[in-house]
Coordinates of C-alpha atoms and ligand atoms in Angstrom, one line a residue:
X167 CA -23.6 -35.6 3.5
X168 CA -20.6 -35.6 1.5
X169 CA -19.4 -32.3 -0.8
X170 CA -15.9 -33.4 -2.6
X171 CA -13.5 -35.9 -2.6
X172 CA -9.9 -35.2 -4.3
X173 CA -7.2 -38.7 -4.4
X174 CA -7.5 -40.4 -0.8
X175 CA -9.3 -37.4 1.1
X176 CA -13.3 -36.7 1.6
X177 CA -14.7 -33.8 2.6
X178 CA -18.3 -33.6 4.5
X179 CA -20.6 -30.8 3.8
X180 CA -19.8 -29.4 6.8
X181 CA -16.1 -29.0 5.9
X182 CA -15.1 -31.9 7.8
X183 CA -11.8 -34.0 5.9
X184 CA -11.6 -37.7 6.6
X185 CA -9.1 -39.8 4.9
X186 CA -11.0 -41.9 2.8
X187 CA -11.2 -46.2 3.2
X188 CA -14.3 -46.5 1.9
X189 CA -13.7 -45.5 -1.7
X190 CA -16.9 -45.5 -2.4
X191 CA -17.6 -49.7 -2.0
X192 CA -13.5 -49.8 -3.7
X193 CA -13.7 -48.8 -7.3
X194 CA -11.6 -45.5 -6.7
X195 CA -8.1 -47.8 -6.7
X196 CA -6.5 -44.6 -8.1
X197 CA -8.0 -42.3 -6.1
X198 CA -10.9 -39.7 -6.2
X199 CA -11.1 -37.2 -9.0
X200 CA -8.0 -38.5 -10.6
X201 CA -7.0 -35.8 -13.7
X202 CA -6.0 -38.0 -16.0
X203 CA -9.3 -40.2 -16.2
X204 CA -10.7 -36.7 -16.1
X205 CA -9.0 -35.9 -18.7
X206 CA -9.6 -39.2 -20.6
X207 CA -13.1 -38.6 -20.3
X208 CA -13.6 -34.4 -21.2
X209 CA -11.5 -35.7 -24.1
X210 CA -14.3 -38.8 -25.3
X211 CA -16.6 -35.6 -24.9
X212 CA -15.2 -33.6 -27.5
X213 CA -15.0 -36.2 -29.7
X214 CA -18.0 -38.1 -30.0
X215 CA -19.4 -39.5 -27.0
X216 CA -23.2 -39.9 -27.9
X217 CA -21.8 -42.6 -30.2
X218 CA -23.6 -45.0 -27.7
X219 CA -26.0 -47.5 -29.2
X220 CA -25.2 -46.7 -32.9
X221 CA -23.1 -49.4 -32.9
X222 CA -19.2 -50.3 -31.9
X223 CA -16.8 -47.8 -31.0
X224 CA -13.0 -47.1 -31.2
X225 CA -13.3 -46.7 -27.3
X226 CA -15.2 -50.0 -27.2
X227 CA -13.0 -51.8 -29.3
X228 CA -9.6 -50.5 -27.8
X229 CA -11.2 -51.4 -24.5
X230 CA -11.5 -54.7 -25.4
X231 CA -7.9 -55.3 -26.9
X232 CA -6.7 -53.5 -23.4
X233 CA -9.0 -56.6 -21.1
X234 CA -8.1 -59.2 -23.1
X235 CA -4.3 -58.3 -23.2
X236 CA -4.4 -57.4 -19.4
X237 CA -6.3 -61.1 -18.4
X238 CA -5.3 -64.0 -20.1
X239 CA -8.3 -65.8 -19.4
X240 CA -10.8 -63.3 -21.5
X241 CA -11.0 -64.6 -25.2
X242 CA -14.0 -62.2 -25.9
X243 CA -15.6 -59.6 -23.8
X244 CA -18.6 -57.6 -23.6
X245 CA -18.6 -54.4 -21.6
X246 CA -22.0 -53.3 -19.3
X247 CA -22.0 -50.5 -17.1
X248 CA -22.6 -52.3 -13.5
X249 CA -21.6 -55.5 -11.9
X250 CA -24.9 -56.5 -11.2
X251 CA -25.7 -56.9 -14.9
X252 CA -23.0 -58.2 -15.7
X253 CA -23.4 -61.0 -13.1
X254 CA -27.4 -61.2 -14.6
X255 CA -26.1 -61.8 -17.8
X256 CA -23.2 -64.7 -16.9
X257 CA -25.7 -66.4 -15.4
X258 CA -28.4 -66.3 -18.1
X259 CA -25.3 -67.3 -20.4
X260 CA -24.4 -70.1 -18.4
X261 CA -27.9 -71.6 -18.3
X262 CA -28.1 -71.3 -22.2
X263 CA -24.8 -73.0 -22.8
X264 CA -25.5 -76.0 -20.3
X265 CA -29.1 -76.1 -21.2
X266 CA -29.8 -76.6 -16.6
X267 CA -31.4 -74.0 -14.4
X268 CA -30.0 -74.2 -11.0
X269 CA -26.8 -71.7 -9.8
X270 CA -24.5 -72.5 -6.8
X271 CA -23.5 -68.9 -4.4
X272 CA -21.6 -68.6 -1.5
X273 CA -22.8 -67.4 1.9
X274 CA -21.2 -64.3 2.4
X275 CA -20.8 -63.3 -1.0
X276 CA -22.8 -60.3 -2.7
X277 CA -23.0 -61.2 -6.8
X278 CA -25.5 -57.7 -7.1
X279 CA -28.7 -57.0 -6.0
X280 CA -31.0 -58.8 -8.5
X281 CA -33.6 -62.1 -7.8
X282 CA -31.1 -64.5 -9.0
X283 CA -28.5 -63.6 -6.3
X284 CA -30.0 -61.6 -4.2
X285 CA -29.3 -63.1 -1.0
X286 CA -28.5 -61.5 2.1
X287 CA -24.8 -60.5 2.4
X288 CA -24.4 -60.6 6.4
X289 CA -27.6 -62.4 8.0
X290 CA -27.4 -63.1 11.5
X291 CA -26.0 -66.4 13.1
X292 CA -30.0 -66.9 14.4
X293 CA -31.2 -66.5 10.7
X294 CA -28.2 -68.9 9.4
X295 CA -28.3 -72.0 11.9
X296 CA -26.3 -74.2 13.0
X297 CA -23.3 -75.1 10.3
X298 CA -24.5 -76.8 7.5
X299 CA -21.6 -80.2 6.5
X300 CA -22.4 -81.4 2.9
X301 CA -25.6 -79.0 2.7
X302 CA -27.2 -75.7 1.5
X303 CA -27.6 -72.7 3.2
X304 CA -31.4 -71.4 3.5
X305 CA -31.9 -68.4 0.9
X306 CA -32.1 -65.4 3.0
X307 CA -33.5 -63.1 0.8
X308 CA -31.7 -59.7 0.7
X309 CA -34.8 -57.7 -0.6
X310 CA -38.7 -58.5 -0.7
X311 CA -39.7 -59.3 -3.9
X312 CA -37.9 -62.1 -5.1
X313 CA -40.1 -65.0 -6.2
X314 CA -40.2 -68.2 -3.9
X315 CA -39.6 -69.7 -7.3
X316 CA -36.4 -68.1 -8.0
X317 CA -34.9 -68.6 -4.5
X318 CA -35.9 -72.6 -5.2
X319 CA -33.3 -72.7 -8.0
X320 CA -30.7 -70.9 -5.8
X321 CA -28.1 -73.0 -3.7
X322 CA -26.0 -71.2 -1.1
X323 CA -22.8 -73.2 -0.2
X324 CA -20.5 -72.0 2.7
X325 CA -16.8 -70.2 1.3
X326 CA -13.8 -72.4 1.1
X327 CA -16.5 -75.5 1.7
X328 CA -15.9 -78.3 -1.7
X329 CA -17.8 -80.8 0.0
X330 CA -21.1 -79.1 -0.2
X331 CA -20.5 -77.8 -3.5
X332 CA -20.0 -81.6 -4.7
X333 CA -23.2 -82.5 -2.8
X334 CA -25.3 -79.7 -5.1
X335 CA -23.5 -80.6 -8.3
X336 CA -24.9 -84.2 -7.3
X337 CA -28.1 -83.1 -6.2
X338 CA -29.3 -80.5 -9.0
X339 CA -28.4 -79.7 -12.2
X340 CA -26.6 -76.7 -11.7
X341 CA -25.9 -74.7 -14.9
X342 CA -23.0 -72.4 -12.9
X343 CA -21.4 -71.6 -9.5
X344 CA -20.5 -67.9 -9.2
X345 CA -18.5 -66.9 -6.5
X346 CA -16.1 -64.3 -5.5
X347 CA -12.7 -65.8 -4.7
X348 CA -12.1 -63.6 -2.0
X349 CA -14.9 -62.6 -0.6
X350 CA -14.4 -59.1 0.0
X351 CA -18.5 -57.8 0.9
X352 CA -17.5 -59.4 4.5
X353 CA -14.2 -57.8 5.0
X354 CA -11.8 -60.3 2.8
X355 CA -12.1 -63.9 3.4
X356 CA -9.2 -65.2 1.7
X357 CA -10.0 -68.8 0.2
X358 CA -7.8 -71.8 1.1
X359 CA -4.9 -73.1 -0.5
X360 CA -6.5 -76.1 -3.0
X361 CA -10.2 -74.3 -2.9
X362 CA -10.8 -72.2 -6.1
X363 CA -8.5 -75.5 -7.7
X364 CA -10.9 -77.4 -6.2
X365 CA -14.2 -75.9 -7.5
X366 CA -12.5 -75.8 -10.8
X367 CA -11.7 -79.8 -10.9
X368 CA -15.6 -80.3 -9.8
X369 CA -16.7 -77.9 -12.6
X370 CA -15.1 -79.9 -14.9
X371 CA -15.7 -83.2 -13.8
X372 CA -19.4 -81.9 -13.3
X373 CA -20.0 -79.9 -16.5
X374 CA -21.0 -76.6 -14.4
X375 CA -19.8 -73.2 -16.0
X376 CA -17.6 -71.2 -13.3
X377 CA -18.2 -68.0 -12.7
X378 CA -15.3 -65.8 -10.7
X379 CA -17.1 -62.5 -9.6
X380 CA -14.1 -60.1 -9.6
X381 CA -16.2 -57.0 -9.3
X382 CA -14.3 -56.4 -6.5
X383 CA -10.8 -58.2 -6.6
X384 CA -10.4 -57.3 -10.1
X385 CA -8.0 -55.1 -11.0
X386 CA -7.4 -54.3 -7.1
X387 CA -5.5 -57.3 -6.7
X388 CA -3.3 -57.5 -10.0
X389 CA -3.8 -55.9 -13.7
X390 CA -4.9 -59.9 -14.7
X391 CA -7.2 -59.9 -11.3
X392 CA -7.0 -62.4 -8.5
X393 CA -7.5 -65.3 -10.8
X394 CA -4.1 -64.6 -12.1
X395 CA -2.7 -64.5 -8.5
X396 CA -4.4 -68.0 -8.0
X397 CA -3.6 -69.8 -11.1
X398 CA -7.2 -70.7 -11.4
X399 CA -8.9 -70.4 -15.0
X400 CA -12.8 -69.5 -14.7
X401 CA -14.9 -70.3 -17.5
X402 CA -16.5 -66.8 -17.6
X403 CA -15.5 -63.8 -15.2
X404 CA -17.2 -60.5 -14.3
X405 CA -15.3 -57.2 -13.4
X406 CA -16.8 -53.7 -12.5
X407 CA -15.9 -50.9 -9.9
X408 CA -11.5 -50.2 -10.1
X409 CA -11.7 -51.2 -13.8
X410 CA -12.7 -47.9 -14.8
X411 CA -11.9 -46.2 -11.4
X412 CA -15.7 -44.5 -10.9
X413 CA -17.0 -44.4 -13.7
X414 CA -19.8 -46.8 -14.4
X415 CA -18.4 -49.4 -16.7
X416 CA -18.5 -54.0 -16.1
X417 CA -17.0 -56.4 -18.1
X418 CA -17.7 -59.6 -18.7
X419 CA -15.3 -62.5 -20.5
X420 CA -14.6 -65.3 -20.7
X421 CA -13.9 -68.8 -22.8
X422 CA -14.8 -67.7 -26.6
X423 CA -16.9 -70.8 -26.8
X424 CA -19.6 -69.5 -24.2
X425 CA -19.3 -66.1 -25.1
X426 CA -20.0 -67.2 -28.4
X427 CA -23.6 -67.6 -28.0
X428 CA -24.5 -64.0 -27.6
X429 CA -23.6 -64.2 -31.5
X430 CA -24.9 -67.6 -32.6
X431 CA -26.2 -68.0 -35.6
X432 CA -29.1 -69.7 -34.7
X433 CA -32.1 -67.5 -33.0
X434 CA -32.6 -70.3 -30.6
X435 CA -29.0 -70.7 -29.3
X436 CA -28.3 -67.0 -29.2
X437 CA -28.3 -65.4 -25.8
X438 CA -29.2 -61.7 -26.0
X439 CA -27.1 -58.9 -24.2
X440 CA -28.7 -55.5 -24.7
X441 CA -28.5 -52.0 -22.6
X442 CA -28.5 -48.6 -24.2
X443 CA -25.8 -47.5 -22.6
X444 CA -23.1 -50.9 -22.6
X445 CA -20.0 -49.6 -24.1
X446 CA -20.5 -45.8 -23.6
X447 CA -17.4 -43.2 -24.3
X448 CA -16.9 -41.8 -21.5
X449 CA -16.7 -44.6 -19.1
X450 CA -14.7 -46.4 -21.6
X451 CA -12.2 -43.6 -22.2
X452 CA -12.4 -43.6 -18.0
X453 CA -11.3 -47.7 -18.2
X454 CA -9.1 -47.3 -20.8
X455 CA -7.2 -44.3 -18.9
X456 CA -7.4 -46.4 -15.5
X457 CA -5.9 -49.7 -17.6
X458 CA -2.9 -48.1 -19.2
X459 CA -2.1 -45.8 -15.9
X460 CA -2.3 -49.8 -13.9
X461 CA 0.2 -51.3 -16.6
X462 CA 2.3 -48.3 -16.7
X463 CA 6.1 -49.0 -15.8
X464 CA 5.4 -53.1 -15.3
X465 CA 2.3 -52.2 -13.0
X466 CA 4.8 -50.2 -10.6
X467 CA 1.9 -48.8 -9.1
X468 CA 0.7 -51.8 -7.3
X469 CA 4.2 -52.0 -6.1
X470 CA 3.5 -48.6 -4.3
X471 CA -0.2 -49.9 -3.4
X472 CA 1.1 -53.0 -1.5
X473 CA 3.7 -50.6 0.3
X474 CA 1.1 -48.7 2.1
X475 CA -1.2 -51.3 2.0
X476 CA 1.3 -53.6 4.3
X477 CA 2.0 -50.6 6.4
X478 CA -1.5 -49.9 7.6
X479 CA -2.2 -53.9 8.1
X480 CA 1.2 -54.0 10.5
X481 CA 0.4 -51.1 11.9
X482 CA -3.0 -52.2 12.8
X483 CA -2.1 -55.1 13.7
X484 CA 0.6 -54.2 16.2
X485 CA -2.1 -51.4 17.9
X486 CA -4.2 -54.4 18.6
X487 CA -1.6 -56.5 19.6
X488 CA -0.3 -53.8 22.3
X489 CA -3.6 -53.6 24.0
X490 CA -4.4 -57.3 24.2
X491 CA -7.3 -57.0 21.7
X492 CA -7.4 -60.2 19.9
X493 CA -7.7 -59.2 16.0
X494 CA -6.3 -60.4 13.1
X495 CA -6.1 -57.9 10.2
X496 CA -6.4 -59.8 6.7
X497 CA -5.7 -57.9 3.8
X498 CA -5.5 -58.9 0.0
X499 CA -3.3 -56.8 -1.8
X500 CA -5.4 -52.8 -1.6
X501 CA -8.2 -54.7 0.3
X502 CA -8.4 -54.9 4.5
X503 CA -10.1 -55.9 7.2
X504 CA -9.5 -55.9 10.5
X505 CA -11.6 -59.0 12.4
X506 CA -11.8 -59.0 16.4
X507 CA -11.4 -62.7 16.8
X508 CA -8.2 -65.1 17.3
X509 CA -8.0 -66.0 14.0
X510 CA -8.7 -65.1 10.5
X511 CA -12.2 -66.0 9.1
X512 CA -12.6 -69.1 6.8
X513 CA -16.0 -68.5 5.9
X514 CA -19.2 -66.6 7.0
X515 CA -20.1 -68.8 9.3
X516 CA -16.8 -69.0 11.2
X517 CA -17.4 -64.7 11.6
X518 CA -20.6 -64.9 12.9
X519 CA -20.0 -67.0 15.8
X520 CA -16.3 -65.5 16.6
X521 CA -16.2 -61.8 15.8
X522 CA -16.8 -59.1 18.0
X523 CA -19.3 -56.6 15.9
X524 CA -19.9 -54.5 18.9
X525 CA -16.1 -53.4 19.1
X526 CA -16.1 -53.2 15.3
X527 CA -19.1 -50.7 15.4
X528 CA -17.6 -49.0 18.2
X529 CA -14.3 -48.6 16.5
X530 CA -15.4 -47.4 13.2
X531 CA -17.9 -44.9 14.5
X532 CA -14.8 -43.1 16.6
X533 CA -12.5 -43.6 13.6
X534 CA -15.1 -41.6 11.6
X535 CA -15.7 -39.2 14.5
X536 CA -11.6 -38.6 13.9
X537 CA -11.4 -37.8 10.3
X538 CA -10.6 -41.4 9.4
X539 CA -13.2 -42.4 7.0
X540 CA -13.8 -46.7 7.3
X541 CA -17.5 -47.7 6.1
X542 CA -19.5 -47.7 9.7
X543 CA -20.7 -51.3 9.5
X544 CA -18.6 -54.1 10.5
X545 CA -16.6 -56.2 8.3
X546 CA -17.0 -53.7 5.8
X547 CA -13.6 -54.0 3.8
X548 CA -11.5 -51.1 3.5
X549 CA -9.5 -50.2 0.5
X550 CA -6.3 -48.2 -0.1
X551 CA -5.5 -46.5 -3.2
X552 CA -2.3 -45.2 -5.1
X553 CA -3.2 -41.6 -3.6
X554 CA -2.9 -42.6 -0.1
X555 CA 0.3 -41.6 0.9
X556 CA 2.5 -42.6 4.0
X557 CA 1.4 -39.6 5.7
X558 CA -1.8 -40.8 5.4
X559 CA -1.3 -44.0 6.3
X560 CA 0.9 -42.5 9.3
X561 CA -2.2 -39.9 10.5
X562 CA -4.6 -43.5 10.3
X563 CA -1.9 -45.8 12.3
X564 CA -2.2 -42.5 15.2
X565 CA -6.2 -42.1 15.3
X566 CA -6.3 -46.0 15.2
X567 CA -4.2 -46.1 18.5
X568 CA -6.1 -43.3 20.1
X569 CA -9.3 -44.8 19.8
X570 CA -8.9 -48.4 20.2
X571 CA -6.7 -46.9 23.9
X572 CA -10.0 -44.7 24.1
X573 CA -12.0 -48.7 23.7
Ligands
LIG1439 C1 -18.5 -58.8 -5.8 C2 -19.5 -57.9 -6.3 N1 -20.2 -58.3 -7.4 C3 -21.2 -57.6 -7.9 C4 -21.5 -56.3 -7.4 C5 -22.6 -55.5 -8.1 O1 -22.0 -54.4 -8.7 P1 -22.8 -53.1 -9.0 O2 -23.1 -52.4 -7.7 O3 -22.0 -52.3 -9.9 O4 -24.1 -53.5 -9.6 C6 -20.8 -55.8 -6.3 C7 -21.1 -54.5 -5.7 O5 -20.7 -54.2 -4.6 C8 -19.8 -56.7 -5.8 O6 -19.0 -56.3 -4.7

């Protein structure tokens, strides 16, 4: 059980202080309990936060001028309070605008946790079978409960695989393709040079919306999120988590002519987005603190991110390296992960059959045992944030070779 957290440390209820990795599934980018998104927030108290649901707010509205500035691709935005309803909400836009049913996911990929993409983020190879060339994955559900009928209009693709996603467009009518473009619930799976360009082109030429999940890279990987790193333009994007550093607050944006129909004039085109709490105060004061502290000084602070950041992956790296343990530490920008196998994962497939998750548990379990908090299942990423310092980052590189000479 877990009593405090202050910038990059934890502390267990037994008094126990681990250096923190896990930042709570990554949205603490700036750190736990950070006092000026405290501050941000006690302040949105004192000045009107039960504004909620009576209808737009200054917070709301600023909020919106700050996304839209911050990524180019976001004409209009809406803000939710979780990822996974902001994903429910693309997708239920994207079948209104193209008038089809169907949705395209990647294996490996985690979109949220309701029946539309609720798929299992890490089955087992024996559940996956063999590798699938110019075909769809079977829907592993990731709950019971979801409707054989729902799991019919779902299509899971591989990552970084354009062939199969050509084959579905041909197949079905597919209203959109949501997809992270790194997938980052299996450690970070960086896409390949011409992938994201490529779903983009097939999108177009096949009149699917696309939908970049950047729940996770967003914000973590640059101020205009990882889109703006790949020079790819999605038709609608979801972010959550870092945006508002902890506090529970999703965006998503997009091309004005899709958003559009959450306010169409006509009942029959109009796609409804409702939630009692969307746009709330405080977790907007929390984003807009967490948005102007990211562009402060020309975004310096991802500067000092990707400092440590590249410290720990080196470091890592070279601990393996001395030891003969074949791993290959992939990181994108805060994000890590450190895979036992000779080369860096191209898709889920490629992990299942080459990584070692017996050395991963192992490893993370005597990490944690040391006071280095890393998420205890493998291929779990782990994030660093602007509080982790080099001492930190120093105590981590020492525990690390400790216990993988201890492996
Ligand atoms: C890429 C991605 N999309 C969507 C979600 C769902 O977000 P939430 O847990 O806020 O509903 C997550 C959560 O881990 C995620 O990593």
């Amino acid at each position: 059980m877990f009593a405090r957290a202050q910038g990059s440390h934890l502390w267990d209820a037994d008094g126990r202080e681990y250096i923190d990795y896990h930042a709570a599934f990554a949205p603490h980018l700036l750190g736990h309990n950070h006092p000026e998104i405290n501050a941000a927030v006690r302040q949105a108290m004192e000045d009107g936060w039960s504004l909620m649901g009576s209808g737009t707010t200054a917070w709301e509205a600023t909020l919106a001028q700050m996304l839209c500035a911050a990524v180019p691709t976001l004409d209009l935005v809406q803000i939710l309070n979780t990822g996974s309803e902001a994903t429910a909400n693309a997708i239920r836009l994207a079948r209104a605008y193209t008038e089809r049913d169907d949705v395209v996911v990647t294996l490996g990929g985690y979109n949220g946790w309701h029946d539309e993409v609720g798929r299992a983020v890490m089955p087992s190879l024996a559940d996956v079978g063999p590798r699938r060339v110019r075909d769809e994955y079977p829907f592993i559900p990731i709950s019971a409960g979801i409707p054989v009928s729902t799991q019919r209009r779902i299509h899971v693709v591989n990552f970084n695989d354009l062939e199969s996603v050509e084959e579905m467009f041909r197949q079905h009518q597919i209203a959109c393709l949501i997809t992270e473009p790194v997938l980052q619930n299996v450690g970070v799976v960086l896409p390949r040079p011409g992938y994201l360009e490529g779903l983009r082109s097939l999108c177009d030429l096949h009149g699917v919306v696309l939908i970049f999940d950047e729940v996770k890279t967003g914000f973590r990987s640059a101020l205009g999120g990882y889109q703006s790193i790949a020079g790819v333009t999605p038709d609608l994007t979801v972010f959550g988590k870092a945006v508002a550093n902890g506090w529970p607050l999703a965006v998503l944006g997009g091309k004005r002519e899709i958003m559009n129909r959450f306010d169409a004039p006509e009942p029959n085109r109009r796609v409804l987005i409702a939630g009692t709490y969307n746009g709330h105060p405080a977790n907007a004061a929390a984003a807009i603190a967490t948005l102007k502290i990211l562009g402060r000084d020309g975004g310096s602070i991802y500067g000092n991110i990707e400092t440590q950041a590249m410290s720990l992956q080196s470091g890592l790296q070279a601990i393996f390296a001395e030891r003969g343990r074949p791993a290959v530490v992939v990181r994108n920008a805060s994000a890590f992960c450190a895979y036992f196998m000779d080369h860096a994962p191209y898709d889920l497939h490629d992990m299942l059959e080459h990584h070692d998750f017996n050395f991963d548990r192992r490893f993370r379990a005597k990490l944690i045992e040391q006071g280095i908090y890393h998420f205890p299942l493998p291929c779990k990423q782990g994030s660093v944030s602007a509080a982790h310092t080099k001492a930190d980052i120093d105590r981590t590189l020492e525990v690390a070779q400790a216990v993988v000479a201890s492996l």
